[in-house]
Coordinates of C-alpha atoms in Angstrom, one line a residue:
M1 CA -10.1 21.5 16.7
K2 CA -6.5 20.9 17.7
D3 CA -6.0 18.7 15.3
Y4 CA -7.5 20.8 12.6
R5 CA -5.1 23.2 13.3
R6 CA -2.6 21.0 11.6
F7 CA -4.5 21.1 8.5
I8 CA -5.3 24.9 8.4
V9 CA -1.6 25.6 8.9
N10 CA -0.9 23.4 5.9
F11 CA -3.6 24.9 3.7
T12 CA -2.0 28.4 4.8
L13 CA 1.3 27.5 4.1
F14 CA 0.7 26.5 0.6
D15 CA -1.6 29.3 0.1
L16 CA 1.2 31.7 0.7
L17 CA 3.3 29.7 -1.5
F18 CA 1.2 30.3 -4.4
T19 CA 0.5 33.7 -3.6
F20 CA 4.4 34.1 -3.5
T21 CA 4.8 32.6 -6.5
L22 CA 2.5 34.6 -8.6
G23 CA 2.8 38.1 -6.8
T24 CA 6.9 37.7 -6.4
L25 CA 8.3 35.4 -8.3
V26 CA 6.3 35.9 -11.5
K27 CA 4.2 39.0 -11.2
P28 CA 2.6 38.2 -14.6
D29 CA 1.2 41.5 -17.0
T30 CA -0.8 40.4 -19.7
I31 CA -0.3 41.1 -23.4
F32 CA -3.7 41.0 -24.6
P33 CA -5.0 39.8 -27.2
F34 CA -2.1 37.5 -27.1
Q35 CA -2.1 34.6 -24.9
G36 CA 0.6 35.3 -22.6
C37 CA 2.2 37.9 -20.3
Y38 CA 5.3 39.6 -19.4
I39 CA 7.3 38.2 -16.3
N40 CA 7.7 41.1 -14.1
G41 CA 8.6 39.2 -11.1
W42 CA 12.3 37.7 -9.8
L43 CA 12.3 35.0 -12.6
R44 CA 12.8 37.7 -15.3
Y45 CA 16.4 37.9 -14.2
F46 CA 16.6 34.4 -15.5
G47 CA 15.6 35.4 -18.9
H48 CA 13.5 33.0 -21.0
Y49 CA 14.3 29.9 -18.8
G50 CA 12.6 32.1 -16.2
A51 CA 9.3 32.3 -18.1
N52 CA 9.6 27.9 -18.3
V53 CA 10.1 27.9 -14.7
A54 CA 7.0 30.3 -14.0
I55 CA 4.8 27.7 -15.6
V56 CA 6.0 25.0 -13.6
L57 CA 5.7 26.6 -10.5
I58 CA 2.3 28.2 -10.6
I59 CA 1.0 24.8 -11.7
I60 CA 2.8 23.2 -8.6
S61 CA 1.9 25.7 -6.4
G62 CA -1.7 26.5 -7.4
S63 CA -2.7 22.8 -7.6
L64 CA -1.1 21.9 -4.3
A65 CA -3.1 24.7 -2.6
I66 CA -6.3 23.5 -4.2
A67 CA -5.5 20.1 -3.1
M68 CA -4.9 21.0 0.4
Q69 CA -8.0 23.0 0.5
A70 CA -10.0 19.8 0.0
I71 CA -8.3 18.0 2.4
C72 CA -9.4 20.5 4.9
L73 CA -12.8 19.4 4.1
V74 CA -12.1 15.6 3.9
Y75 CA -10.9 16.3 7.5
R76 CA -14.1 18.0 8.7
F77 CA -16.0 15.2 6.6
S78 CA -14.2 12.4 8.8
V79 CA -14.8 14.3 12.1
L80 CA -18.4 14.5 11.7
Q81 CA -18.6 11.1 10.4
G82 CA -17.9 9.8 14.1
N83 CA -15.3 7.0 12.7
H84 CA -12.4 6.6 15.0
K85 CA -10.6 4.4 12.4
A86 CA -11.0 7.0 9.7
M87 CA -9.6 9.8 11.9
E88 CA -6.7 7.5 13.1
F89 CA -5.7 7.2 9.1
I90 CA -6.4 10.9 8.1
L91 CA -4.4 11.8 11.2
S92 CA -1.5 9.4 10.7
W93 CA 1.6 10.8 9.7
K94 CA 2.4 8.1 7.5
T95 CA -0.8 8.8 5.7
W96 CA 0.5 12.5 5.5
T97 CA 3.7 11.7 4.1
V98 CA 2.1 9.3 1.2
T99 CA -0.3 12.0 0.4
Y100 CA 2.7 14.5 0.2
V101 CA 4.9 12.6 -2.0
C102 CA 2.0 11.4 -4.1
L103 CA 0.7 15.1 -4.8
V104 CA 4.0 16.7 -4.8
C105 CA 5.6 14.3 -7.3
S106 CA 2.3 13.6 -9.7
Y107 CA 2.0 17.7 -9.7
T108 CA 6.0 18.0 -10.4
L109 CA 5.9 15.4 -13.2
A110 CA 3.0 16.9 -14.8
A111 CA 4.1 20.4 -14.5
V112 CA 7.7 19.3 -16.0
L113 CA 6.9 17.0 -18.6
V114 CA 3.9 18.6 -19.8
F115 CA 3.4 22.3 -18.8
S116 CA 7.3 23.4 -19.0
K117 CA 7.0 22.4 -22.9
M118 CA 4.1 24.8 -23.5
N119 CA 6.1 27.9 -23.6
L120 CA 7.8 28.5 -27.0
T121 CA 11.3 29.7 -27.7
E122 CA 12.2 33.0 -27.6
E123 CA 12.4 33.5 -31.4
E124 CA 9.0 31.3 -32.0
I125 CA 7.1 33.7 -29.6
K126 CA 8.3 36.5 -31.7
Q127 CA 7.5 34.5 -34.9
E128 CA 3.9 33.6 -33.6
I129 CA 3.3 36.9 -32.2
T130 CA 4.1 38.8 -35.1
R131 CA 2.1 36.7 -37.6
L132 CA -0.9 37.4 -35.5
A133 CA -0.9 40.9 -34.7
P134 CA -2.0 41.9 -38.1
E135 CA -5.0 39.5 -37.7
L136 CA -6.1 40.7 -34.1
D137 CA -5.3 44.0 -35.0
A138 CA -2.8 44.6 -32.1
P139 CA 0.6 46.2 -31.9
L140 CA 3.6 44.1 -31.1
P141 CA 4.6 43.7 -27.4
D142 CA 8.1 44.4 -26.0
F143 CA 10.2 41.4 -27.1
T144 CA 13.3 42.9 -25.0
K145 CA 11.4 41.8 -21.9
V146 CA 10.9 38.0 -20.6
I147 CA 7.4 36.9 -22.3
M148 CA 5.6 33.6 -21.3
Y149 CA 3.2 32.8 -24.2
L150 CA 1.0 29.8 -24.4
P151 CA 0.0 29.3 -27.9
P152 CA -3.8 28.0 -28.0
T153 CA -3.2 25.7 -31.0
N154 CA -0.4 23.7 -29.4
S155 CA -0.7 20.2 -28.5
V156 CA 1.3 20.3 -25.4
T157 CA -1.2 23.5 -24.3
L158 CA -4.1 21.0 -25.1
Q159 CA -2.6 18.5 -22.9
G160 CA -2.1 20.9 -20.2
G161 CA -5.5 22.0 -20.4
I162 CA -6.8 18.7 -20.1
F163 CA -4.9 18.2 -16.9
I164 CA -5.9 21.3 -15.5
M165 CA -9.5 20.6 -15.8
V166 CA -9.4 16.9 -14.7
N167 CA -7.6 17.9 -11.5
F168 CA -10.2 21.0 -11.0
L169 CA -13.1 18.5 -11.5
I170 CA -11.6 15.7 -9.0
M171 CA -11.0 18.4 -6.4
E172 CA -14.4 20.2 -7.4
M173 CA -16.5 16.9 -7.0
V174 CA -14.6 15.8 -3.5
S175 CA -15.1 19.5 -2.1
L176 CA -18.8 19.4 -3.4
V177 CA -19.5 16.1 -2.0
C178 CA -17.9 17.0 1.6
V179 CA -19.6 20.2 1.7
I180 CA -22.9 18.9 1.0
F181 CA -22.4 16.0 3.6
L182 CA -20.9 18.2 6.3
L183 CA -24.1 20.6 6.0
K184 CA -26.6 17.9 6.0
K185 CA -24.7 16.3 9.1
L186 CA -24.4 19.7 10.9
E187 CA -28.2 20.2 10.8
K188 CA -28.8 16.7 11.9
M189 CA -26.5 17.6 15.3
K190 CA -27.5 20.8 15.2
Q191 CA -29.0 20.3 18.7
A192 CA -25.6 19.0 20.2
F193 CA -24.2 22.2 19.5
S194 CA -24.8 25.8 20.8
T195 CA -26.1 28.3 18.6
V196 CA -22.6 30.0 18.2
T197 CA -20.6 26.8 17.6
Y198 CA -23.3 25.8 15.2
R199 CA -23.0 28.8 13.1
L200 CA -19.0 28.5 13.3
H201 CA -19.1 25.4 12.2
R202 CA -21.5 26.3 9.1
E203 CA -19.7 29.0 8.2
L204 CA -16.4 27.6 8.4
T205 CA -17.4 24.9 6.1
V206 CA -19.1 27.0 3.7
A207 CA -16.1 29.0 3.6
L208 CA -13.7 26.5 2.7
G209 CA -16.1 25.4 0.2
M210 CA -16.3 28.4 -1.6
Q211 CA -12.6 28.8 -1.5
V212 CA -12.3 25.6 -3.5
E213 CA -15.1 26.4 -5.8

């Protein structure tokens, strides 16, 4: 359980990072029915550039938070496997370093190279929304505010959507496999635990699985 604290702290930090990004830096306010929002957080002070940064930070922090949840499940999966070498590998600081570098670099590159281009320029946003307003029978938003707008027909938006779906599906599959295995393994090892300990392990596994879901 001592080793597990590292994973819980790790996940909690990234969860807080995502919460801080969304709730403080971005603080979005939707401009329904248009596919966008006002930036009411700290990033609004950076103007339109802040909207681009908002997209990048949301993708990076959100993706890392989901990944860290999945890693917690992988750890619990390995613990119940009882494989000493697997545990050494997972707990190794070398493994942690490589994993961090790979995840942060891949998400950052995707966010910068793809997602940062999803947001249109200020003039393009104004033209696009003004064009769509009559079709949607909607009032125009306040263009004096910083707007993050993601046009649904943009090819970059499509690429971004594909990246999100692929990343989400991978994490979902990893978490689902781990949860199913963990619950089955716990059931087999039920006699080795006290009633309270067994219930704790089961509830923690389900809770982690639900968070990723």
